Amino acid sequence: MATTTVGLQRTWRRPGKPVLVAAVLLAWVLIWVPARGVHTLGLSPADLTPLHHWLNDVNDTVGANRDSSPFFLYFFNEIRAAVDSLVTFLQDLIAQPSYGRPVPVLGWLGVVAVVAYVSWVFAGWKPALLAAAGFVFFGLQGLWEESMDTLALTLGAVVISLLIGIPLGIWAGLSDRFHKLVTPVLDFMQTMPTFVYLAPLTLLFLIGPASATIATLIYAMPPAIRLTAHGIRSVPRSAVEASESLGATGRQKLTGVLLPLSKGTIVLGVNQTIMAALSMVTIAALIDAPGLGKTVIKALQTLDVGTAFNAGLAIVVMAVVLDRVTTAAGNRVRQTGRAARFRRPLLAVFGVVAAVCAYLSHTYYWAAEFPDDVTIGGTLAKSADSVALWAQQDLSTATEAIKNAITYALLNPLEALLVESPWWLVGAVAVLLAALLGTVRSVITTAACVALLIGTGLWQDSMTTLAMTIVATAMVMLLGVAVGVWMGRNRFADRIIRPVLDAGQTMPAFVYLVPFLALFSATRFTAIVAAVVFAAPVAIKIVADGVRAIPAATAESATAAGSSAWQMITKVQLPMARPSLTLAANQGLIYVLSMVVVGGLVGAGALGYDVVAGFSQGQLYGKGLAAGAAIVLLGIMLDRIARASSPSKGSN
Amino acid sequence: MSTETVISVRDLWKVFGHKADRVPRSDELKALTRRELIERTGCTAAVREVSFDVAPGEVFVVMGLSGSGKSTLVRCLTRLVEPTAGQVVFEGEDILGAGKRRLRDLRRHKFSMVFQNFGLLPYRQVIDNVAYGLEIRGASKAERLRRAREVIDLVGLEGYEHSYPDQLSGGMQQRVGLARALAVDPDVLYFDEPFSALDPLIRRDMQNEVIRLHREVGKTMVFITHDLNEALRLGDRILIMRDGRQVQCGTGDELVGAPADDYVRDFVRDVPRASVLTLRWVMRQPRPDDVLDGPELGPEVVIRDAVRTVLAADRPVKVVRDGTLLGVVTAEEILTVVTDVEAVA
Ligand SMILES: Nc1ncnc2c1ncn2[C@@H]1O[C@H](COP(=O)(O)OP(=O)(O)OP(=O)(O)O)[C@@H](O)[C@H]1O
Ligand SMILES: [Mg+2]
């Protein structure tokens, strides 16, 4: 009896979430038509709100007190000085003229030799050759000094990240309480677009290499902490217990069992830290970090595709080299896990060779300065330019068609809806969606985010960025589902595509802008396509893994029941992979957001532009800071709504 | 120090969960079954009110089904798991009161343990795995390696000193585990289902190995298993556990001959009784018409070994201890046991 009543109530009282969501969206459009254009909280690029003025004042006050307030004198300035001296030391070593000499301590020959030697020792022959070739290529590109600056900054940030991150990771591996404490912090740090770390740091540490390095190490540390903790936590209980049963002290347990058995995972963390650091160091060019990133940004800002391509290529090469070497080193640790003792003599011989090369490069000019008469950078840049020109002229019908189709069919209407709606309408829709999909908590978070967004004074820019983010995410999900399902169903496709995706994921966000700038010139659309390409690998992989993880028995029984391939996908695989789809959307969203913002550099405008402008123009500093905050708020809001709609966490 | 017992356990409790220590203190909670306790408090009582003594040189076996609390019990004895209540006296010392340092000393010198999953360090060669316990207690390298070689020979691993664990079969890996435990020359060895992960043939080998080692080095052993045959082969005495409680403790023939309850009876149902029970369990009082000049056997002779004598004799066999006649055995009693596994109770 009771159950039937409940069943009945359910059938007539709940029309189902999709219907309700659709109803909310429809209502939005209906109200938008008459209410269009009022209460849109627009703010023109040069205008400032009181908040922005106040932030400018804060900046000025901080600037004025930087050398008097004890807080700065004894804390922030000390940190900056320490980081600065580390970075300067590394730059002196390999990148910049130093110690009264016209060249760095180690010239190109020495660096190539040392890098190859170290790669050989830890990773093996092939990675060593790749590394040597890659580094010589930087010289050939005419980008030796810039590459070494990037490397120096990356190394500096990585060293500090690991020095702090690995001990914290060990602590999190040993202590449940600390683990519980840091996990949400790390989660939060990883959902933040790389961009927004920069602005607040400049407030404390000024613009320059120190700030760049600090931003980088904050961004690069989480993987080191996470993977170290994970490695320690997954050491087999039996090995730990055995050592305890023999009376090992805490330290003996750590050095004898936990660290050796988690070494492989920790090296994986080192790899991810290095890749994250490289990615961030290039972006930190926005706050005046020297190196390849700066070359790319300058070129992007002047729409010089050739130069951007040349420097972007160097970043790609560096990413590939660093990734290959550290991955190979990690595999070696994981597979053998023991010291190799077979090549002592070789070790010494090559060590001497590397030392001799280092000495030569310290002493002789030819080995110090990369000869310019062999550079091919100019040729590369010119070819890239002509390809870009050709693309813009001869492909323009095709590229224009795609661009216009997406711009007019998707982007413009959505942007009109978001930007021209009164703020209260968008806010109400967001809160209603959160209420429909999530819990009380998601409603509160969303409402708070809306209120704070208005507070930043950048509501309209936020809506423009949001429109781009939504369009790009939709495209990412389309790609993610199409390619992901294909890969999930077809092992062969998986084997071919996965390495490409893996490689794509190691690339610094930045370099994606270059080719699309060539194809689509400086528009919102360029930023969107770059964001899609940047975010697609994550989404595709998650979907593919989700489809693959469906138990074979389920798929078999559906096949036995005579499902067609299409029925199989729509009736079995997609519904069962729904948690993965949500996760893919969530991750895709975060990646897209960070890239759309970077797109501010290439004409995407909106929040990204506000942030970039804030770095370069003093009176826009406060506005840039507020824009950074707006990006974080957007990120949190989208993340919450996406998470709330995930079946595992949703209400019923 | 008492020479009678090495380990003496009294009213030992281990309860997992929040505020676990209230359980052994409350008579009401103590009386609940495991399931009721989980429902009421969310706590799992893994070991409940267990008491026993282990004599020097004895092989003491703890047996029970999966989840009955065996592993937890043996870990309580070394405080790898901290007991909730009770007393564990080791060579006259209450080890539950031992400080951190003292406990470490005990673990380094007095007892060591062999684990079901071996717990070897994959990045170390066999010899360094074996020497690990000595390394921990700070022995010099030469001393470590000398001793490690000795025990490697003892467990029959000569020639494998420089192999890595993953290059060895499961049985050999467990020999390494055994050698590591022996290397520190402990007074007591604890085994937590050391052979459960091995296939039956190797398991038998390893059991023989333990029997041999016990004969050679004469260590006290506490051996956990869920395999009754293993328990009967190795154990001087056997403790049977169920849901954390001890059900019965006695020699193999006591369990088979006089099971304490249906749980134990069920357990021992499939045991070949003739090879476990002794004459004591089947002899009967002499009747007036018995002719008492047949062959004599002791009461501890296993039935299987007595079959031939009893069947060959044309009169009752006398069961005699120290010249006293305890009873007689005829073909009838023997055959009941040999042919019908269920009969005797
Ligand atoms: N760390 C723990 N936390 C909570 N409960 C535990 C813990 N360790 C064991 N238990 C519970 O205590 C009970 C006894 O576990 P124990 O591992 O001692 O059994 P066992 O007899 O060794 O079983 P097996 O033959 O499977 O090894 C089980 O119900 C188990 O779930
Ligand atoms: Mg167990």
PDB file of C-alpha atoms in Angstrom, chain B residues 58-268:
ATOM      1  CA  GLU B  58      55.467 -25.730  22.062  1.00  0.00           C
ATOM      2  CA  VAL B  59      53.834 -25.260  18.673  1.00  0.00           C
ATOM      3  CA  PHE B  60      50.583 -23.526  19.497  1.00  0.00           C
ATOM      4  CA  VAL B  61      48.119 -23.275  16.644  1.00  0.00           C
ATOM      5  CA  VAL B  62      45.228 -20.816  16.401  1.00  0.00           C
ATOM      6  CA  MET B  63      42.582 -21.847  13.959  1.00  0.00           C
ATOM      7  CA  GLY B  64      39.298 -20.451  12.727  1.00  0.00           C
ATOM      8  CA  LEU B  65      37.369 -19.412   9.667  1.00  0.00           C
ATOM      9  CA  SER B  66      38.108 -16.234   7.800  1.00  0.00           C
ATOM     10  CA  GLY B  67      37.218 -13.207   9.906  1.00  0.00           C
ATOM     11  CA  SER B  68      37.322 -15.078  13.178  1.00  0.00           C
ATOM     12  CA  GLY B  69      40.038 -12.767  14.485  1.00  0.00           C
ATOM     13  CA  LYS B  70      43.158 -14.893  14.174  1.00  0.00           C
ATOM     14  CA  SER B  71      45.345 -12.272  12.531  1.00  0.00           C
ATOM     15  CA  THR B  72      44.195  -9.661  14.974  1.00  0.00           C
ATOM     16  CA  LEU B  73      44.947 -11.972  17.882  1.00  0.00           C
ATOM     17  CA  VAL B  74      48.487 -12.718  16.794  1.00  0.00           C
ATOM     18  CA  ARG B  75      49.130  -9.038  16.086  1.00  0.00           C
ATOM     19  CA  CYS B  76      47.929  -8.206  19.576  1.00  0.00           C
ATOM     20  CA  LEU B  77      50.603 -10.522  20.963  1.00  0.00           C
ATOM     21  CA  THR B  78      53.295  -8.364  19.359  1.00  0.00           C
ATOM     22  CA  ARG B  79      51.299  -5.151  19.636  1.00  0.00           C
ATOM     23  CA  LEU B  80      51.320  -4.594  15.909  1.00  0.00           C
ATOM     24  CA  VAL B  81      47.689  -4.107  16.792  1.00  0.00           C
ATOM     25  CA  GLU B  82      47.121  -2.382  20.098  1.00  0.00           C
ATOM     26  CA  PRO B  83      44.863  -4.564  22.291  1.00  0.00           C
ATOM     27  CA  THR B  84      41.806  -2.879  23.781  1.00  0.00           C
ATOM     28  CA  ALA B  85      41.859  -4.706  27.105  1.00  0.00           C
ATOM     29  CA  GLY B  86      43.417  -7.704  28.825  1.00  0.00           C
ATOM     30  CA  GLN B  87      46.879  -8.929  29.557  1.00  0.00           C
ATOM     31  CA  VAL B  88      49.696 -10.387  27.503  1.00  0.00           C
ATOM     32  CA  VAL B  89      52.577 -11.652  29.620  1.00  0.00           C
ATOM     33  CA  PHE B  90      55.712 -12.553  27.703  1.00  0.00           C
ATOM     34  CA  GLU B  91      58.431 -14.348  29.693  1.00  0.00           C
ATOM     35  CA  GLY B  92      57.017 -12.879  32.859  1.00  0.00           C
ATOM     36  CA  GLU B  93      56.735  -9.310  31.519  1.00  0.00           C
ATOM     37  CA  ASP B  94      53.424  -7.620  30.800  1.00  0.00           C
ATOM     38  CA  ILE B  95      54.119  -6.333  27.314  1.00  0.00           C
ATOM     39  CA  LEU B  96      50.999  -4.190  27.178  1.00  0.00           C
ATOM     40  CA  GLY B  97      52.741  -1.963  29.698  1.00  0.00           C
ATOM     41  CA  ALA B  98      55.982  -1.835  27.741  1.00  0.00           C
ATOM     42  CA  GLY B  99      57.114   1.560  26.504  1.00  0.00           C
ATOM     43  CA  LYS B 100      57.913   2.267  22.884  1.00  0.00           C
ATOM     44  CA  ARG B 101      61.592   1.594  23.257  1.00  0.00           C
ATOM     45  CA  ARG B 102      61.138  -1.579  25.269  1.00  0.00           C
ATOM     46  CA  LEU B 103      58.608  -2.844  22.734  1.00  0.00           C
ATOM     47  CA  ARG B 104      61.061  -2.213  19.925  1.00  0.00           C
ATOM     48  CA  ASP B 105      63.705  -4.130  21.874  1.00  0.00           C
ATOM     49  CA  LEU B 106      61.362  -7.043  22.351  1.00  0.00           C
ATOM     50  CA  ARG B 107      60.563  -7.087  18.646  1.00  0.00           C
ATOM     51  CA  ARG B 108      64.220  -6.894  17.744  1.00  0.00           C
ATOM     52  CA  HIS B 109      65.357  -9.686  20.026  1.00  0.00           C
ATOM     53  CA  LYS B 110      62.541 -11.764  21.458  1.00  0.00           C
ATOM     54  CA  PHE B 111      59.980 -12.480  18.801  1.00  0.00           C
ATOM     55  CA  SER B 112      59.580 -12.237  15.087  1.00  0.00           C
ATOM     56  CA  MET B 113      56.850 -12.896  12.614  1.00  0.00           C
ATOM     57  CA  VAL B 114      56.202 -14.586   9.274  1.00  0.00           C
ATOM     58  CA  PHE B 115      53.412 -13.147   7.138  1.00  0.00           C
ATOM     59  CA  GLN B 116      50.910 -14.536   4.707  1.00  0.00           C
ATOM     60  CA  ASN B 117      51.995 -12.121   1.966  1.00  0.00           C
ATOM     61  CA  PHE B 118      55.674 -12.476   2.819  1.00  0.00           C
ATOM     62  CA  GLY B 119      56.245  -8.728   3.183  1.00  0.00           C
ATOM     63  CA  LEU B 120      59.612  -8.872   1.465  1.00  0.00           C
ATOM     64  CA  LEU B 121      61.365  -5.774   0.168  1.00  0.00           C
ATOM     65  CA  PRO B 122      61.374  -6.114  -3.621  1.00  0.00           C
ATOM     66  CA  TYR B 123      64.378  -3.879  -4.174  1.00  0.00           C
ATOM     67  CA  ARG B 124      66.652  -5.965  -1.951  1.00  0.00           C
ATOM     68  CA  GLN B 125      68.384  -9.208  -2.735  1.00  0.00           C
ATOM     69  CA  VAL B 126      67.507 -12.298  -0.747  1.00  0.00           C
ATOM     70  CA  ILE B 127      70.490 -11.951   1.504  1.00  0.00           C
ATOM     71  CA  ASP B 128      69.709  -8.329   2.341  1.00  0.00           C
ATOM     72  CA  ASN B 129      66.091  -9.207   2.992  1.00  0.00           C
ATOM     73  CA  VAL B 130      67.191 -11.900   5.395  1.00  0.00           C
ATOM     74  CA  ALA B 131      69.634  -9.533   7.077  1.00  0.00           C
ATOM     75  CA  TYR B 132      67.049  -6.762   7.350  1.00  0.00           C
ATOM     76  CA  GLY B 133      66.122  -7.485  10.956  1.00  0.00           C
ATOM     77  CA  LEU B 134      69.774  -7.500  11.987  1.00  0.00           C
ATOM     78  CA  GLU B 135      70.349  -4.277  10.111  1.00  0.00           C
ATOM     79  CA  ILE B 136      67.487  -2.689  11.985  1.00  0.00           C
ATOM     80  CA  ARG B 137      68.954  -3.578  15.300  1.00  0.00           C
ATOM     81  CA  GLY B 138      72.292  -2.191  14.250  1.00  0.00           C
ATOM     82  CA  ALA B 139      74.454  -5.250  13.678  1.00  0.00           C
ATOM     83  CA  SER B 140      77.668  -4.722  11.722  1.00  0.00           C
ATOM     84  CA  LYS B 141      77.663  -5.598   8.073  1.00  0.00           C
ATOM     85  CA  ALA B 142      80.031  -8.559   8.416  1.00  0.00           C
ATOM     86  CA  GLU B 143      78.021  -9.960  11.316  1.00  0.00           C
ATOM     87  CA  ARG B 144      74.761  -9.495   9.385  1.00  0.00           C
ATOM     88  CA  LEU B 145      75.952 -11.268   6.300  1.00  0.00           C
ATOM     89  CA  ARG B 146      77.495 -14.108   8.244  1.00  0.00           C
ATOM     90  CA  ARG B 147      74.293 -14.743  10.139  1.00  0.00           C
ATOM     91  CA  ALA B 148      72.172 -14.295   7.023  1.00  0.00           C
ATOM     92  CA  ARG B 149      74.200 -16.931   5.175  1.00  0.00           C
ATOM     93  CA  GLU B 150      73.731 -19.282   8.111  1.00  0.00           C
ATOM     94  CA  VAL B 151      69.948 -19.049   8.086  1.00  0.00           C
ATOM     95  CA  ILE B 152      69.789 -19.086   4.311  1.00  0.00           C
ATOM     96  CA  ASP B 153      71.486 -22.465   4.479  1.00  0.00           C
ATOM     97  CA  LEU B 154      69.162 -23.518   7.271  1.00  0.00           C
ATOM     98  CA  VAL B 155      66.031 -22.909   5.185  1.00  0.00           C
ATOM     99  CA  GLY B 156      67.568 -24.397   2.063  1.00  0.00           C
ATOM    100  CA  LEU B 157      68.037 -21.311  -0.060  1.00  0.00           C
ATOM    101  CA  GLU B 158      71.742 -21.698  -0.779  1.00  0.00           C
ATOM    102  CA  GLY B 159      72.579 -20.330  -4.198  1.00  0.00           C
ATOM    103  CA  TYR B 160      69.779 -17.778  -4.187  1.00  0.00           C
ATOM    104  CA  GLU B 161      71.473 -15.178  -1.977  1.00  0.00           C
ATOM    105  CA  HIS B 162      71.696 -12.650  -4.763  1.00  0.00           C
ATOM    106  CA  SER B 163      68.323 -13.193  -6.383  1.00  0.00           C
ATOM    107  CA  TYR B 164      65.556 -10.648  -6.009  1.00  0.00           C
ATOM    108  CA  PRO B 165      62.260 -11.732  -4.452  1.00  0.00           C
ATOM    109  CA  ASP B 166      60.305 -11.444  -7.693  1.00  0.00           C
ATOM    110  CA  GLN B 167      62.637 -13.979  -9.268  1.00  0.00           C
ATOM    111  CA  LEU B 168      61.606 -16.627  -6.736  1.00  0.00           C
ATOM    112  CA  SER B 169      58.543 -18.872  -6.530  1.00  0.00           C
ATOM    113  CA  GLY B 170      56.016 -18.285  -3.763  1.00  0.00           C
ATOM    114  CA  GLY B 171      57.383 -21.137  -1.678  1.00  0.00           C
ATOM    115  CA  MET B 172      60.907 -19.809  -1.926  1.00  0.00           C
ATOM    116  CA  GLN B 173      59.770 -16.296  -1.106  1.00  0.00           C
ATOM    117  CA  GLN B 174      58.210 -17.624   2.050  1.00  0.00           C
ATOM    118  CA  ARG B 175      61.472 -19.379   2.876  1.00  0.00           C
ATOM    119  CA  VAL B 176      63.042 -15.944   2.698  1.00  0.00           C
ATOM    120  CA  GLY B 177      60.374 -14.666   5.078  1.00  0.00           C
ATOM    121  CA  LEU B 178      61.107 -17.572   7.382  1.00  0.00           C
ATOM    122  CA  ALA B 179      64.846 -16.960   7.205  1.00  0.00           C
ATOM    123  CA  ARG B 180      64.351 -13.286   7.961  1.00  0.00           C
ATOM    124  CA  ALA B 181      62.373 -14.196  11.065  1.00  0.00           C
ATOM    125  CA  LEU B 182      64.947 -16.778  12.165  1.00  0.00           C
ATOM    126  CA  ALA B 183      67.935 -14.536  11.528  1.00  0.00           C
ATOM    127  CA  VAL B 184      67.363 -12.462  14.648  1.00  0.00           C
ATOM    128  CA  ASP B 185      67.336 -15.658  16.721  1.00  0.00           C
ATOM    129  CA  PRO B 186      64.093 -14.899  18.538  1.00  0.00           C
ATOM    130  CA  ASP B 187      62.607 -16.864  21.429  1.00  0.00           C
ATOM    131  CA  VAL B 188      59.225 -17.091  19.764  1.00  0.00           C
ATOM    132  CA  LEU B 189      58.150 -17.206  16.136  1.00  0.00           C
ATOM    133  CA  TYR B 190      54.712 -15.988  15.112  1.00  0.00           C
ATOM    134  CA  PHE B 191      53.240 -17.237  11.854  1.00  0.00           C
ATOM    135  CA  ASP B 192      50.161 -15.612  10.344  1.00  0.00           C
ATOM    136  CA  GLU B 193      48.814 -18.071   7.789  1.00  0.00           C
ATOM    137  CA  PRO B 194      52.259 -18.312   6.242  1.00  0.00           C
ATOM    138  CA  PHE B 195      51.356 -20.949   3.694  1.00  0.00           C
ATOM    139  CA  SER B 196      47.825 -19.981   2.675  1.00  0.00           C
ATOM    140  CA  ALA B 197      49.064 -18.260  -0.454  1.00  0.00           C
ATOM    141  CA  LEU B 198      50.938 -21.353  -1.621  1.00  0.00           C
ATOM    142  CA  ASP B 199      49.634 -24.248  -3.650  1.00  0.00           C
ATOM    143  CA  PRO B 200      48.981 -27.528  -1.817  1.00  0.00           C
ATOM    144  CA  LEU B 201      52.147 -29.415  -2.789  1.00  0.00           C
ATOM    145  CA  ILE B 202      54.447 -26.573  -1.819  1.00  0.00           C
ATOM    146  CA  ARG B 203      52.403 -26.031   1.294  1.00  0.00           C
ATOM    147  CA  ARG B 204      53.143 -29.567   2.375  1.00  0.00           C
ATOM    148  CA  ASP B 205      56.840 -29.035   1.731  1.00  0.00           C
ATOM    149  CA  MET B 206      56.838 -25.920   3.794  1.00  0.00           C
ATOM    150  CA  GLN B 207      54.995 -27.620   6.629  1.00  0.00           C
ATOM    151  CA  ASN B 208      57.673 -30.273   6.690  1.00  0.00           C
ATOM    152  CA  GLU B 209      60.222 -27.504   6.708  1.00  0.00           C
ATOM    153  CA  VAL B 210      58.624 -25.968   9.791  1.00  0.00           C
ATOM    154  CA  ILE B 211      58.476 -29.339  11.498  1.00  0.00           C
ATOM    155  CA  ARG B 212      62.136 -29.887  10.703  1.00  0.00           C
ATOM    156  CA  LEU B 213      63.133 -26.430  11.888  1.00  0.00           C
ATOM    157  CA  HIS B 214      61.162 -26.906  15.051  1.00  0.00           C
ATOM    158  CA  ARG B 215      63.042 -30.075  15.685  1.00  0.00           C
ATOM    159  CA  GLU B 216      66.398 -28.439  14.939  1.00  0.00           C
ATOM    160  CA  VAL B 217      66.094 -25.079  16.642  1.00  0.00           C
ATOM    161  CA  GLY B 218      63.326 -25.888  19.115  1.00  0.00           C
ATOM    162  CA  LYS B 219      61.697 -22.470  19.053  1.00  0.00           C
ATOM    163  CA  THR B 220      58.332 -21.755  20.575  1.00  0.00           C
ATOM    164  CA  MET B 221      55.892 -21.130  17.761  1.00  0.00           C
ATOM    165  CA  VAL B 222      52.459 -19.589  17.522  1.00  0.00           C
ATOM    166  CA  PHE B 223      50.971 -20.603  14.225  1.00  0.00           C
ATOM    167  CA  ILE B 224      47.823 -19.209  12.647  1.00  0.00           C
ATOM    168  CA  THR B 225      45.953 -21.196  10.053  1.00  0.00           C
ATOM    169  CA  HIS B 226      42.492 -21.846   8.741  1.00  0.00           C
ATOM    170  CA  ASP B 227      43.429 -25.291   7.555  1.00  0.00           C
ATOM    171  CA  LEU B 228      42.621 -28.037  10.069  1.00  0.00           C
ATOM    172  CA  ASN B 229      44.975 -30.546   8.528  1.00  0.00           C
ATOM    173  CA  GLU B 230      47.809 -28.076   8.832  1.00  0.00           C
ATOM    174  CA  ALA B 231      46.821 -27.443  12.433  1.00  0.00           C
ATOM    175  CA  LEU B 232      46.780 -31.129  13.221  1.00  0.00           C
ATOM    176  CA  ARG B 233      50.103 -31.774  11.528  1.00  0.00           C
ATOM    177  CA  LEU B 234      51.967 -28.974  13.236  1.00  0.00           C
ATOM    178  CA  GLY B 235      50.185 -28.180  16.447  1.00  0.00           C
ATOM    179  CA  ASP B 236      50.957 -29.537  19.882  1.00  0.00           C
ATOM    180  CA  ARG B 237      47.827 -27.745  20.949  1.00  0.00           C
ATOM    181  CA  ILE B 238      45.141 -26.004  18.953  1.00  0.00           C
ATOM    182  CA  LEU B 239      42.931 -23.040  19.856  1.00  0.00           C
ATOM    183  CA  ILE B 240      39.745 -22.776  17.830  1.00  0.00           C
ATOM    184  CA  MET B 241      38.228 -19.330  17.381  1.00  0.00           C
ATOM    185  CA  ARG B 242      34.843 -18.247  16.162  1.00  0.00           C
ATOM    186  CA  ASP B 243      33.702 -14.654  15.739  1.00  0.00           C
ATOM    187  CA  GLY B 244      36.526 -13.493  17.972  1.00  0.00           C
ATOM    188  CA  ARG B 245      35.817 -15.883  20.823  1.00  0.00           C
ATOM    189  CA  GLN B 246      37.778 -18.973  21.696  1.00  0.00           C
ATOM    190  CA  VAL B 247      35.626 -22.039  21.366  1.00  0.00           C
ATOM    191  CA  GLN B 248      37.977 -24.783  22.422  1.00  0.00           C
ATOM    192  CA  CYS B 249      41.623 -25.271  23.204  1.00  0.00           C
ATOM    193  CA  GLY B 250      43.283 -28.641  23.301  1.00  0.00           C
ATOM    194  CA  THR B 251      45.386 -31.263  21.536  1.00  0.00           C
ATOM    195  CA  GLY B 252      44.310 -32.517  18.142  1.00  0.00           C
ATOM    196  CA  ASP B 253      42.816 -35.740  19.445  1.00  0.00           C
ATOM    197  CA  GLU B 254      40.908 -33.839  22.120  1.00  0.00           C
ATOM    198  CA  LEU B 255      39.260 -31.680  19.455  1.00  0.00           C
ATOM    199  CA  VAL B 256      38.398 -34.650  17.312  1.00  0.00           C
ATOM    200  CA  GLY B 257      37.477 -36.949  20.157  1.00  0.00           C
ATOM    201  CA  ALA B 258      35.530 -34.474  22.274  1.00  0.00           C
ATOM    202  CA  PRO B 259      34.468 -31.425  20.260  1.00  0.00           C
ATOM    203  CA  ALA B 260      33.156 -28.682  22.529  1.00  0.00           C
ATOM    204  CA  ASP B 261      30.207 -27.783  20.313  1.00  0.00           C
ATOM    205  CA  ASP B 262      28.661 -28.219  16.886  1.00  0.00           C
ATOM    206  CA  TYR B 263      30.970 -25.603  15.380  1.00  0.00           C
ATOM    207  CA  VAL B 264      34.034 -27.625  16.303  1.00  0.00           C
ATOM    208  CA  ARG B 265      32.305 -30.867  15.411  1.00  0.00           C
ATOM    209  CA  ASP B 266      31.589 -29.473  11.984  1.00  0.00           C
ATOM    210  CA  PHE B 267      35.171 -28.403  11.662  1.00  0.00           C
ATOM    211  CA  VAL B 268      36.606 -31.814  12.426  1.00  0.00           C
TER     212      VAL B 268
END
